[in-house]
PDB file of N, CA and C in Angstrom:
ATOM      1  N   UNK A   1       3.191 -15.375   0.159  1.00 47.00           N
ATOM      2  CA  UNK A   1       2.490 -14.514  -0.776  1.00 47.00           C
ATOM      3  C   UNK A   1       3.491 -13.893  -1.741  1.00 47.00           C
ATOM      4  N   UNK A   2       2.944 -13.637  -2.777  1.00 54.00           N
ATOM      5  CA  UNK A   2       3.715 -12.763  -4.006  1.00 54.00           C
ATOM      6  C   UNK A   2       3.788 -11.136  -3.929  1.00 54.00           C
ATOM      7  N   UNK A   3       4.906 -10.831  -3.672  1.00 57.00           N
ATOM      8  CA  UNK A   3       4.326  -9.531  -3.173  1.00 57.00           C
ATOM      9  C   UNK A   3       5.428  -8.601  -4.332  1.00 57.00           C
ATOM     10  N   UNK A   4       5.360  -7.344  -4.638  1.00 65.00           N
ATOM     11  CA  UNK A   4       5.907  -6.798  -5.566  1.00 65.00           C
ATOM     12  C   UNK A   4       7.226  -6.312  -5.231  1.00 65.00           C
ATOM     13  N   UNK A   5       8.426  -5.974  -5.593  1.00 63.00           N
ATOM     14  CA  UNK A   5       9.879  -5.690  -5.236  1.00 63.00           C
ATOM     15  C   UNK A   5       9.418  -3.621  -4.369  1.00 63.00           C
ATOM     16  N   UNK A   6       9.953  -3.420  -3.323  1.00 56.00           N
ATOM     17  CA  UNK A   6      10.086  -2.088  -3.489  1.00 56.00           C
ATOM     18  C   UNK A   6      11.248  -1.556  -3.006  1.00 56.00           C
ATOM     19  N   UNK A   7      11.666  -0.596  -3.287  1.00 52.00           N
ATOM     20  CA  UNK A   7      12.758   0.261  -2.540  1.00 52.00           C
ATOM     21  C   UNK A   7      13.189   0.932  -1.803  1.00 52.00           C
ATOM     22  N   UNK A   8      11.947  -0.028  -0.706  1.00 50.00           N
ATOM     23  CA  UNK A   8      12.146   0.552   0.575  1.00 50.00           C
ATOM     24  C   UNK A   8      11.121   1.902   0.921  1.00 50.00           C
ATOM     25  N   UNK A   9      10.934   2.483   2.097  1.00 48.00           N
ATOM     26  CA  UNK A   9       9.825   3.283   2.580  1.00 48.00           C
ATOM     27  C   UNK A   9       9.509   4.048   1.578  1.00 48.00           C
ATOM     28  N   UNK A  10       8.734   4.422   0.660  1.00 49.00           N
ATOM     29  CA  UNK A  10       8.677   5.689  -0.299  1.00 49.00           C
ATOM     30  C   UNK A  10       8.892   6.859   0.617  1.00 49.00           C
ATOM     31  N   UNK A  11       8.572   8.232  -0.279  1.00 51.00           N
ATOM     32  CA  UNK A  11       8.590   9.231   0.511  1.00 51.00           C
ATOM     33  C   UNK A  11       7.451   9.964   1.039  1.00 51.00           C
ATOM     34  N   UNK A  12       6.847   9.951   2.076  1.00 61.00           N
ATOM     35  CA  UNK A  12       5.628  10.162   2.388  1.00 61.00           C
ATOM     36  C   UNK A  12       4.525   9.303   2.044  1.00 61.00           C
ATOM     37  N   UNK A  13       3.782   9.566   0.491  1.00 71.00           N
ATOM     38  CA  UNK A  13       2.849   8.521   0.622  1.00 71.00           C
ATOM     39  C   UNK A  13       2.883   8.076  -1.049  1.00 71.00           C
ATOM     40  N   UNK A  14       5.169   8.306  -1.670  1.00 82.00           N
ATOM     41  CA  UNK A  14       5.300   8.125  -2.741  1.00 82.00           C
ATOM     42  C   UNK A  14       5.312   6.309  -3.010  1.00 82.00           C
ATOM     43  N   UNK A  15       5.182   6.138  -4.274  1.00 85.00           N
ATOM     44  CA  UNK A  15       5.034   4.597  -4.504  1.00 85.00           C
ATOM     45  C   UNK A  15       6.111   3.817  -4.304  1.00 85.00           C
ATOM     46  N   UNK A  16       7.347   3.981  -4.985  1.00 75.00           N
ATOM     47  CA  UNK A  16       8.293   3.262  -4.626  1.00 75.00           C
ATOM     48  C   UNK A  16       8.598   2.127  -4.733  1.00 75.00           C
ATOM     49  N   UNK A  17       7.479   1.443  -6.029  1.00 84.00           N
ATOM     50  CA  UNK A  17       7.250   0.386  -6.341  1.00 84.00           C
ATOM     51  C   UNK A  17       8.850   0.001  -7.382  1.00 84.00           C
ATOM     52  N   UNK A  18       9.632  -0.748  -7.493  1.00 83.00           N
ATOM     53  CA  UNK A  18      10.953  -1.031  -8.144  1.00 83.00           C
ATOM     54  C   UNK A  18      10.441  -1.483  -9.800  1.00 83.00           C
ATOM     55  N   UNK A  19      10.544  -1.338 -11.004  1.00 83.00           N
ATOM     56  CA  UNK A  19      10.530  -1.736 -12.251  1.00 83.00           C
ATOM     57  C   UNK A  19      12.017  -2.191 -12.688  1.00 83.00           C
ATOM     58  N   UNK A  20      11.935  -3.296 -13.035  1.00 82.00           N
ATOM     59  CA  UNK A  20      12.989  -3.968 -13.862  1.00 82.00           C
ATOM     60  C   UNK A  20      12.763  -4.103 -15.538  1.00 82.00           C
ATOM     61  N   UNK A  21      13.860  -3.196 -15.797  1.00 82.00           N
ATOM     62  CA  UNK A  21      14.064  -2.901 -17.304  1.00 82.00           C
ATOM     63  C   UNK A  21      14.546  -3.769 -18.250  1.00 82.00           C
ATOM     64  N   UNK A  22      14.229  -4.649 -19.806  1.00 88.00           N
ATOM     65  CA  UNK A  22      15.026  -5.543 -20.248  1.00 88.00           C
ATOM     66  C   UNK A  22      16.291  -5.547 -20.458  1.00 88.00           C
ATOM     67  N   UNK A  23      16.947  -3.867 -20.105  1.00 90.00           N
ATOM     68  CA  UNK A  23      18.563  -4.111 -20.425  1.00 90.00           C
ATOM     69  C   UNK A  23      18.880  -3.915 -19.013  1.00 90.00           C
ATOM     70  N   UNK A  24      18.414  -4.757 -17.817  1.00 85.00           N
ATOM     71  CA  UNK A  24      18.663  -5.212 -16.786  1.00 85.00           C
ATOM     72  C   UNK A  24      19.123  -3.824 -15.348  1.00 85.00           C
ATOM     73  N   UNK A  25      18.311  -2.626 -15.853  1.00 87.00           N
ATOM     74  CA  UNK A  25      18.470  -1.717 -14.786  1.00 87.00           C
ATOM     75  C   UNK A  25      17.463  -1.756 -14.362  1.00 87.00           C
ATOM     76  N   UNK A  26      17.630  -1.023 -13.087  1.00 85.00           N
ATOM     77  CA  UNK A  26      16.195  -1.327 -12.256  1.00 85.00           C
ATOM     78  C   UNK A  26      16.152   0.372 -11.913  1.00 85.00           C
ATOM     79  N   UNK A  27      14.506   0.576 -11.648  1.00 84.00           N
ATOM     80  CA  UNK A  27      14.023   2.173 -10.968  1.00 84.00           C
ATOM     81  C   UNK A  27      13.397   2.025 -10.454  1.00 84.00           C
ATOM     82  N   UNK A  28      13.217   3.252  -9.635  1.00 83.00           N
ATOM     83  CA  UNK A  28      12.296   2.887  -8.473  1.00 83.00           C
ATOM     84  C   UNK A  28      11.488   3.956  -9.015  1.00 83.00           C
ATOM     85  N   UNK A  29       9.866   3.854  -8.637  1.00 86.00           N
ATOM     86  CA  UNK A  29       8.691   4.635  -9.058  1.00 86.00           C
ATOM     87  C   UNK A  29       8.868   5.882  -8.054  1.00 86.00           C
ATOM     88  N   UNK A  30       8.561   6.820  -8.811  1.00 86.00           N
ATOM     89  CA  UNK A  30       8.949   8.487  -7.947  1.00 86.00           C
ATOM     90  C   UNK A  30       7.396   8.887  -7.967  1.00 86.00           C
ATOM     91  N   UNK A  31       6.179   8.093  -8.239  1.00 91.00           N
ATOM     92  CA  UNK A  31       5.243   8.890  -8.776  1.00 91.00           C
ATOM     93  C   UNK A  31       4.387   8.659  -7.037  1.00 91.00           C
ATOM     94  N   UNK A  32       3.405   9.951  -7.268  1.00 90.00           N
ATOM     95  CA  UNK A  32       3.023  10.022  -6.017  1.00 90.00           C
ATOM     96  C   UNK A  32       1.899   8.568  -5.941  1.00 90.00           C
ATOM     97  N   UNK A  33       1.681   8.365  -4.828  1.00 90.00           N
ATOM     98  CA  UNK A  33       0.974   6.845  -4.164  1.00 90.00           C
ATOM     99  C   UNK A  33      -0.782   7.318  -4.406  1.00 90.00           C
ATOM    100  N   UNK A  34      -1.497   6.274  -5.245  1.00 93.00           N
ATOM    101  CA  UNK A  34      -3.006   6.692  -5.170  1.00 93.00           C
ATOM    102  C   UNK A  34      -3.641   5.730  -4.620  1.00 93.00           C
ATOM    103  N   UNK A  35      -3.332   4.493  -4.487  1.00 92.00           N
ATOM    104  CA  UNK A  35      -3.780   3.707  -3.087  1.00 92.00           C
ATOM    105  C   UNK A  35      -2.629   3.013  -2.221  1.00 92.00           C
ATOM    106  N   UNK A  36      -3.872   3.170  -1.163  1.00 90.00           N
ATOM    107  CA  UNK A  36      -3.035   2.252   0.114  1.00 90.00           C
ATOM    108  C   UNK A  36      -3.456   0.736   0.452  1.00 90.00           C
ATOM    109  N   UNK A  37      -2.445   0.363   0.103  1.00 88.00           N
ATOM    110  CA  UNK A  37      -2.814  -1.296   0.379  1.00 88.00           C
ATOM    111  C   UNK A  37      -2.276  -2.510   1.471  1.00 88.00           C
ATOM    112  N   UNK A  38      -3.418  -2.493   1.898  1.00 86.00           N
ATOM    113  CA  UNK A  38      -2.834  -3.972   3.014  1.00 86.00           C
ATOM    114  C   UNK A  38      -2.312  -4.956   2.407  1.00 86.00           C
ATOM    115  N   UNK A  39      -1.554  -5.750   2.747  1.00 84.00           N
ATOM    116  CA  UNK A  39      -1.031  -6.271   2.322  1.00 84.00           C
ATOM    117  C   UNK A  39      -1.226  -8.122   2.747  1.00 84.00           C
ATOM    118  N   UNK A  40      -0.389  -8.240   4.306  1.00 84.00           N
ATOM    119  CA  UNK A  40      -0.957  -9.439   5.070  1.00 84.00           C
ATOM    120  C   UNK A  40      -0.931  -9.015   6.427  1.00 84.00           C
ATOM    121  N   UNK A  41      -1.648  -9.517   7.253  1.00 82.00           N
ATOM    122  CA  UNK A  41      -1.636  -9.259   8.891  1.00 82.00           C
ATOM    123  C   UNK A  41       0.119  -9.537   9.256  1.00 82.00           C
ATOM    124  N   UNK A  42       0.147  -8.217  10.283  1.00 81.00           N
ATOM    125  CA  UNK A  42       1.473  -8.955  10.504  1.00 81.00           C
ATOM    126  C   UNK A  42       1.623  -9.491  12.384  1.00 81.00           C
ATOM    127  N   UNK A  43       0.546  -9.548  12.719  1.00 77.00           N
ATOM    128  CA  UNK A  43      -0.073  -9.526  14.246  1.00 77.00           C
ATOM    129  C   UNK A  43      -1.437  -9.581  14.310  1.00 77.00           C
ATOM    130  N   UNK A  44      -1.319  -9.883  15.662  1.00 75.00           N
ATOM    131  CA  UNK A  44      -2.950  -9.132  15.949  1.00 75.00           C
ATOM    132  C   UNK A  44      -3.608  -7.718  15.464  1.00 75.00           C
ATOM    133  N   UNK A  45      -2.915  -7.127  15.930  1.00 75.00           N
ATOM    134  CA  UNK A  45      -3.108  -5.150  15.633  1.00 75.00           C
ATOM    135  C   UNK A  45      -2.262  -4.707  14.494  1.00 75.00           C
ATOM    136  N   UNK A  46      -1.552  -5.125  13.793  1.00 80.00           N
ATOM    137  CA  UNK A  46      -0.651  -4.971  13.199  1.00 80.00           C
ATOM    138  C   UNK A  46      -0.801  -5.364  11.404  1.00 80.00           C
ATOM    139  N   UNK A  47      -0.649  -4.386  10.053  1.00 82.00           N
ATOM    140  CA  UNK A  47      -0.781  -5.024   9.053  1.00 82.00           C
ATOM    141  C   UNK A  47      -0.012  -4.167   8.171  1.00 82.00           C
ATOM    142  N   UNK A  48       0.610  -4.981   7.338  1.00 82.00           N
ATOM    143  CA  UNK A  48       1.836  -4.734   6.705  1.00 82.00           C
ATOM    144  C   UNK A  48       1.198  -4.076   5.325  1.00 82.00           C
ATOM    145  N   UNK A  49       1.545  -2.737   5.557  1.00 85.00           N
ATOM    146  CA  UNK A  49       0.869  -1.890   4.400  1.00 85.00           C
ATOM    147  C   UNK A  49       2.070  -0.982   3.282  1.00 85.00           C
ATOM    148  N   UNK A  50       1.836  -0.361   2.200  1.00 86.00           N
ATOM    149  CA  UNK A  50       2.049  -0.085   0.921  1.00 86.00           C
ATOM    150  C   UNK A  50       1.511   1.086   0.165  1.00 86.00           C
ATOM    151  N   UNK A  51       2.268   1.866  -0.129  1.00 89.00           N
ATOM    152  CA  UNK A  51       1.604   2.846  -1.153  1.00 89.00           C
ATOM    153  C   UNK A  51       2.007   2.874  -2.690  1.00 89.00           C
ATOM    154  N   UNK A  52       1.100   2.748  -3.795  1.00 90.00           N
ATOM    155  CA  UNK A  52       1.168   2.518  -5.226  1.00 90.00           C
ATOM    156  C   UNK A  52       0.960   3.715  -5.957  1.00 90.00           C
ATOM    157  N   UNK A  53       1.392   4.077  -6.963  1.00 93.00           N
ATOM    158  CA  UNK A  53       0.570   4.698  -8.066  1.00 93.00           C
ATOM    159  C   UNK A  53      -0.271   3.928  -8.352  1.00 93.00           C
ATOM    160  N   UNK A  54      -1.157   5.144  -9.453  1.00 94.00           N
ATOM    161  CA  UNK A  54      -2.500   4.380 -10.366  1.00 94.00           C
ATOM    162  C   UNK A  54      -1.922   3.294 -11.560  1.00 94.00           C
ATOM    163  N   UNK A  55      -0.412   3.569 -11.750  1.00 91.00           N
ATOM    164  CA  UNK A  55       0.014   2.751 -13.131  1.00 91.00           C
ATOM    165  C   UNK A  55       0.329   1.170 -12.370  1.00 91.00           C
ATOM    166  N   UNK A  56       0.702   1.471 -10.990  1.00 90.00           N
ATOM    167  CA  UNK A  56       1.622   0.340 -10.377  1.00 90.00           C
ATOM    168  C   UNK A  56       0.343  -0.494  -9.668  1.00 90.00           C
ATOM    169  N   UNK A  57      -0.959   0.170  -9.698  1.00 92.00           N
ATOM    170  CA  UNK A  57      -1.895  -0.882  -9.150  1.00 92.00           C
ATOM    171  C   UNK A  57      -2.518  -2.107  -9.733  1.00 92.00           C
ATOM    172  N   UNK A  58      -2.636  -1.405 -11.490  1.00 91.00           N
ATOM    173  CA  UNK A  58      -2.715  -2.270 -12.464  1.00 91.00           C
ATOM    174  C   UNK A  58      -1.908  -3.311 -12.455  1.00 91.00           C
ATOM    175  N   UNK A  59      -0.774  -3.326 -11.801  1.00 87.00           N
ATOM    176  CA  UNK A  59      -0.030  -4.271 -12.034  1.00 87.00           C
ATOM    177  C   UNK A  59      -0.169  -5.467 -10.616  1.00 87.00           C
ATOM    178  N   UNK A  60      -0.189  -4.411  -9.565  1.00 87.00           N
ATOM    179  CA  UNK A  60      -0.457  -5.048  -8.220  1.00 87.00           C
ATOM    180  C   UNK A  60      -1.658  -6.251  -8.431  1.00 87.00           C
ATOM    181  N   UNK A  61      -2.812  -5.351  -9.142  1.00 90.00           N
ATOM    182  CA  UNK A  61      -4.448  -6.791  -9.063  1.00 90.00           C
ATOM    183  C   UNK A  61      -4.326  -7.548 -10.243  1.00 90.00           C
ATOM    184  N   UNK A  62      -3.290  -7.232 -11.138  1.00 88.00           N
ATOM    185  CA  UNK A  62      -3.078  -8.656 -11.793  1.00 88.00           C
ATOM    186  C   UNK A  62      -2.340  -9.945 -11.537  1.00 88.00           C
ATOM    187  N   UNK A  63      -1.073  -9.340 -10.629  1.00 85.00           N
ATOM    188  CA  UNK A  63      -0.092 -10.830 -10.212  1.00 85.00           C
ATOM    189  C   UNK A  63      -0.207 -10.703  -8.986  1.00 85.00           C
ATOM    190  N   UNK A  64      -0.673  -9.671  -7.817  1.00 85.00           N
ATOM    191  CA  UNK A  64      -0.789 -10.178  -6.771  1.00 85.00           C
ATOM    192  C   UNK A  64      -1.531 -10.298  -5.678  1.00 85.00           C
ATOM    193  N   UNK A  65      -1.374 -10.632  -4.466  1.00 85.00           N
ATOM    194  CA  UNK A  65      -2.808 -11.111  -3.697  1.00 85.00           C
ATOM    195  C   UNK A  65      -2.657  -9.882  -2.380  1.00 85.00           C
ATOM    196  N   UNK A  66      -3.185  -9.249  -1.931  1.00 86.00           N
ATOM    197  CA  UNK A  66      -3.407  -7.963  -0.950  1.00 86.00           C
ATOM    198  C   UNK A  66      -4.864  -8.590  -0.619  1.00 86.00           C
ATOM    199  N   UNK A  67      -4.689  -7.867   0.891  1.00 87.00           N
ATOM    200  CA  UNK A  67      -6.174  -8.351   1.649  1.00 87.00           C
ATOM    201  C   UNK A  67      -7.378  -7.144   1.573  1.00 87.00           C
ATOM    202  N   UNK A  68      -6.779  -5.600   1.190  1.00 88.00           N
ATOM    203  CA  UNK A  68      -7.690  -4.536   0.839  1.00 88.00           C
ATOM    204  C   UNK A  68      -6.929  -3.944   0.355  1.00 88.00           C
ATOM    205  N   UNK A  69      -7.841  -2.644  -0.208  1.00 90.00           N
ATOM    206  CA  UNK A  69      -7.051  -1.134  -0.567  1.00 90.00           C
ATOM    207  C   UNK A  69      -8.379  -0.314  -0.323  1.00 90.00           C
ATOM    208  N   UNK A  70      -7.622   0.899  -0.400  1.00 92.00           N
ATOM    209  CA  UNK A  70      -8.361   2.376  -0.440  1.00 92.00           C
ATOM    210  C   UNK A  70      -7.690   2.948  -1.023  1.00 92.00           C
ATOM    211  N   UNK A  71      -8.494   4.585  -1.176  1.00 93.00           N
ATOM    212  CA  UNK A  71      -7.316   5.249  -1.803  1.00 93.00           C
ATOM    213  C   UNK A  71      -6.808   6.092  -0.844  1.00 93.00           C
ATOM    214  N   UNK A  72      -5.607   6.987  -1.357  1.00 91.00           N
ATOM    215  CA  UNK A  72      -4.884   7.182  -0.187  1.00 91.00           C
ATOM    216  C   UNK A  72      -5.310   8.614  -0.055  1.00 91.00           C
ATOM    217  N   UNK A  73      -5.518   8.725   1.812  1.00 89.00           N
ATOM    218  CA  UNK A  73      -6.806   9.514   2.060  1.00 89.00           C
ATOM    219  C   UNK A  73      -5.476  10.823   2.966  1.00 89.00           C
ATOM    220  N   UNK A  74      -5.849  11.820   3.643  1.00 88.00           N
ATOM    221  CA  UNK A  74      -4.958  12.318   4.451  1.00 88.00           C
ATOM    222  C   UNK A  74      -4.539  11.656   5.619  1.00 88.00           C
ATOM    223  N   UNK A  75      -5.390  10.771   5.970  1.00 89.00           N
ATOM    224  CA  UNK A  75      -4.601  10.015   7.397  1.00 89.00           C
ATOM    225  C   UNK A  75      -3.832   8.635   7.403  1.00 89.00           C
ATOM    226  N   UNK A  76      -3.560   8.763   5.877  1.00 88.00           N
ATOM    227  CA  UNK A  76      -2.855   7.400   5.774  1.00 88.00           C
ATOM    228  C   UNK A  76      -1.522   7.790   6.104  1.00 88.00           C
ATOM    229  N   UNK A  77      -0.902   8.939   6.215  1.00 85.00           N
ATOM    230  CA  UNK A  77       0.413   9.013   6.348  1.00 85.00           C
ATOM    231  C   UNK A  77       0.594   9.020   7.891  1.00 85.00           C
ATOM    232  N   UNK A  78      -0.625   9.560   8.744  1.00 85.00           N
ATOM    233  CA  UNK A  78       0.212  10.312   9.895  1.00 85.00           C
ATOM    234  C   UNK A  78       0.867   8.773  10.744  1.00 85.00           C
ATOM    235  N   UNK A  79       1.434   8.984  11.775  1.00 82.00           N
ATOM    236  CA  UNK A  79       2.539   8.082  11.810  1.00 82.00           C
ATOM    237  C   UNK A  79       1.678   7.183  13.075  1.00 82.00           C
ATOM    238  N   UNK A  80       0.567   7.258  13.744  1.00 83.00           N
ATOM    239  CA  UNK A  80       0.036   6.473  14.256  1.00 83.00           C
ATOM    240  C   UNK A  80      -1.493   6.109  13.803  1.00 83.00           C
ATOM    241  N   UNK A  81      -1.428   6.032  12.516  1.00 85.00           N
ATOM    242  CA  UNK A  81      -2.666   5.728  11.923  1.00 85.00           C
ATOM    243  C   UNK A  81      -3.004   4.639  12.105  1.00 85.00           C
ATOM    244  N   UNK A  82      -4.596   3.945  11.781  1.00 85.00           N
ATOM    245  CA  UNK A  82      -4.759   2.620  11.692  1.00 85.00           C
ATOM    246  C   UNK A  82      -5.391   2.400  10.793  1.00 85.00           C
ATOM    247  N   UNK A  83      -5.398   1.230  10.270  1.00 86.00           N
ATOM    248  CA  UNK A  83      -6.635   0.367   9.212  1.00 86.00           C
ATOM    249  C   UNK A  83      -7.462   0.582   9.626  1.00 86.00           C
ATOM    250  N   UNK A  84      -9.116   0.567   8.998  1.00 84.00           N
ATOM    251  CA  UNK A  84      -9.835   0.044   9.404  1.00 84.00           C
ATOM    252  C   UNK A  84     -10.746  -0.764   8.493  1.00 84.00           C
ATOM    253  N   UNK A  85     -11.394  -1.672   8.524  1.00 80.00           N
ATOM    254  CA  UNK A  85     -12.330  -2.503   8.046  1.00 80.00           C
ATOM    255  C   UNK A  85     -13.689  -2.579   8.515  1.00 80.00           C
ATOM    256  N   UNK A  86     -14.359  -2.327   7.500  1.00 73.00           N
ATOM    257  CA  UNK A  86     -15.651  -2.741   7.527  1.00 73.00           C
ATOM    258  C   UNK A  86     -16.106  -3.216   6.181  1.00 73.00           C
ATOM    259  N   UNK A  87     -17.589  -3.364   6.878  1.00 72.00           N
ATOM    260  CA  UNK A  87     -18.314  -3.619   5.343  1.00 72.00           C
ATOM    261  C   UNK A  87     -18.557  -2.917   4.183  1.00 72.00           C
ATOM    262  N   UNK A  88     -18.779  -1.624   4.515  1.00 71.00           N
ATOM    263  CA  UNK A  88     -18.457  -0.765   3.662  1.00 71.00           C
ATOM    264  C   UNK A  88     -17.624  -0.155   2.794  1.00 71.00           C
ATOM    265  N   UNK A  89     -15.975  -0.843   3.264  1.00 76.00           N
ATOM    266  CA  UNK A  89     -14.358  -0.468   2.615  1.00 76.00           C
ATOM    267  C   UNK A  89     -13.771  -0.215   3.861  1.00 76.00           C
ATOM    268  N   UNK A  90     -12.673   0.409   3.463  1.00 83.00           N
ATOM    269  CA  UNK A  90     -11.525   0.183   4.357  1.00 83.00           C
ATOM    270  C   UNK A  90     -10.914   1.764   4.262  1.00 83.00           C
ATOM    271  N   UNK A  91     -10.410   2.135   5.015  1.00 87.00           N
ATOM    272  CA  UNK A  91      -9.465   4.138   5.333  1.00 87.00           C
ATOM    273  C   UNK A  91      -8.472   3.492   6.032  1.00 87.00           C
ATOM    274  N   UNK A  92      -7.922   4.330   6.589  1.00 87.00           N
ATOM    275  CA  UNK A  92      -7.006   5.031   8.009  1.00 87.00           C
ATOM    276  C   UNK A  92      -8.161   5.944   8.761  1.00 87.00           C
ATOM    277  N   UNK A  93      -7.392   5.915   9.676  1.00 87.00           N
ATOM    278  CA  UNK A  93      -7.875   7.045  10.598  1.00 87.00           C
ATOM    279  C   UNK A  93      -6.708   7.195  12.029  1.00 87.00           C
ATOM    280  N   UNK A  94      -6.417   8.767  11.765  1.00 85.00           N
ATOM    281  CA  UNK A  94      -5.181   8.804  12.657  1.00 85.00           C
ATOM    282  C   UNK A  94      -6.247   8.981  14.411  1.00 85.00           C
ATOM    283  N   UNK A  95      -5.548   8.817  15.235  1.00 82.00           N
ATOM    284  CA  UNK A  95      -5.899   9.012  16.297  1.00 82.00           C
ATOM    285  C   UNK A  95      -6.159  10.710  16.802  1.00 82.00           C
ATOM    286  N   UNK A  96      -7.117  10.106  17.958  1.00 77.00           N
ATOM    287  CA  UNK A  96      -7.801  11.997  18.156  1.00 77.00           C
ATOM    288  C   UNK A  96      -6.693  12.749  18.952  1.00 77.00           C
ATOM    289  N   UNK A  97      -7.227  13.850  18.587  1.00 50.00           N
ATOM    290  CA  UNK A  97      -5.944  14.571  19.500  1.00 50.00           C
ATOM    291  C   UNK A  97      -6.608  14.754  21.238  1.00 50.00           C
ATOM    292  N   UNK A  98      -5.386  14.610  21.674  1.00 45.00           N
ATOM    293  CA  UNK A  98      -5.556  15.089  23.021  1.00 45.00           C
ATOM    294  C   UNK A  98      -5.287  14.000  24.060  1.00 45.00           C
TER     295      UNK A  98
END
């Protein structure tokens, strides 16, 4: 799959998407993440996910292929969250307490 350059974990649920400039410097996106996107299964239980800005998504559904998105909700960050899928769209949802 074609997947976009990044610079590694953003910060929290920042984008971090990499832009390459024509006089050959590169940046990394500082802007906060407005969706969360699957990307490809990386297991059974397991799927290799992404956070974008609104400028960097435009770019994401034109050159490349992701299996969903949402937007990014409060439980996309916590650290044992999961996908979920249905027919209706797709969230996180962190696990219950206790």
């Amino acid at each position: 799959m074609n997947f976009p350059e990044y610079g590694g974990p953003g910060d929290g649920d920042g984008c971090g998407v990499v832009d390459h400039h024509p006089d050959g410097t590169t940046v990394r996106c500082a802007a906060a993440g407005a969706w969360h996107i699957a990307w490809e299964h990386e297991g059974p239980d397991e799927i290799r996910t992404s956070f974008v800005c609104e400028r960097h998504m435009g770019t994401v559904r034109a050159h490349h292929v992701y299996l969903d998105r949402h937007p990014v909700g409060p439980d996309c960050t916590h650290p044992r969250a999961r996908w979920v899928d249905s027919r209706v769209g797709a969230w996180c949802r962190a696990p219950d307490a206790g």
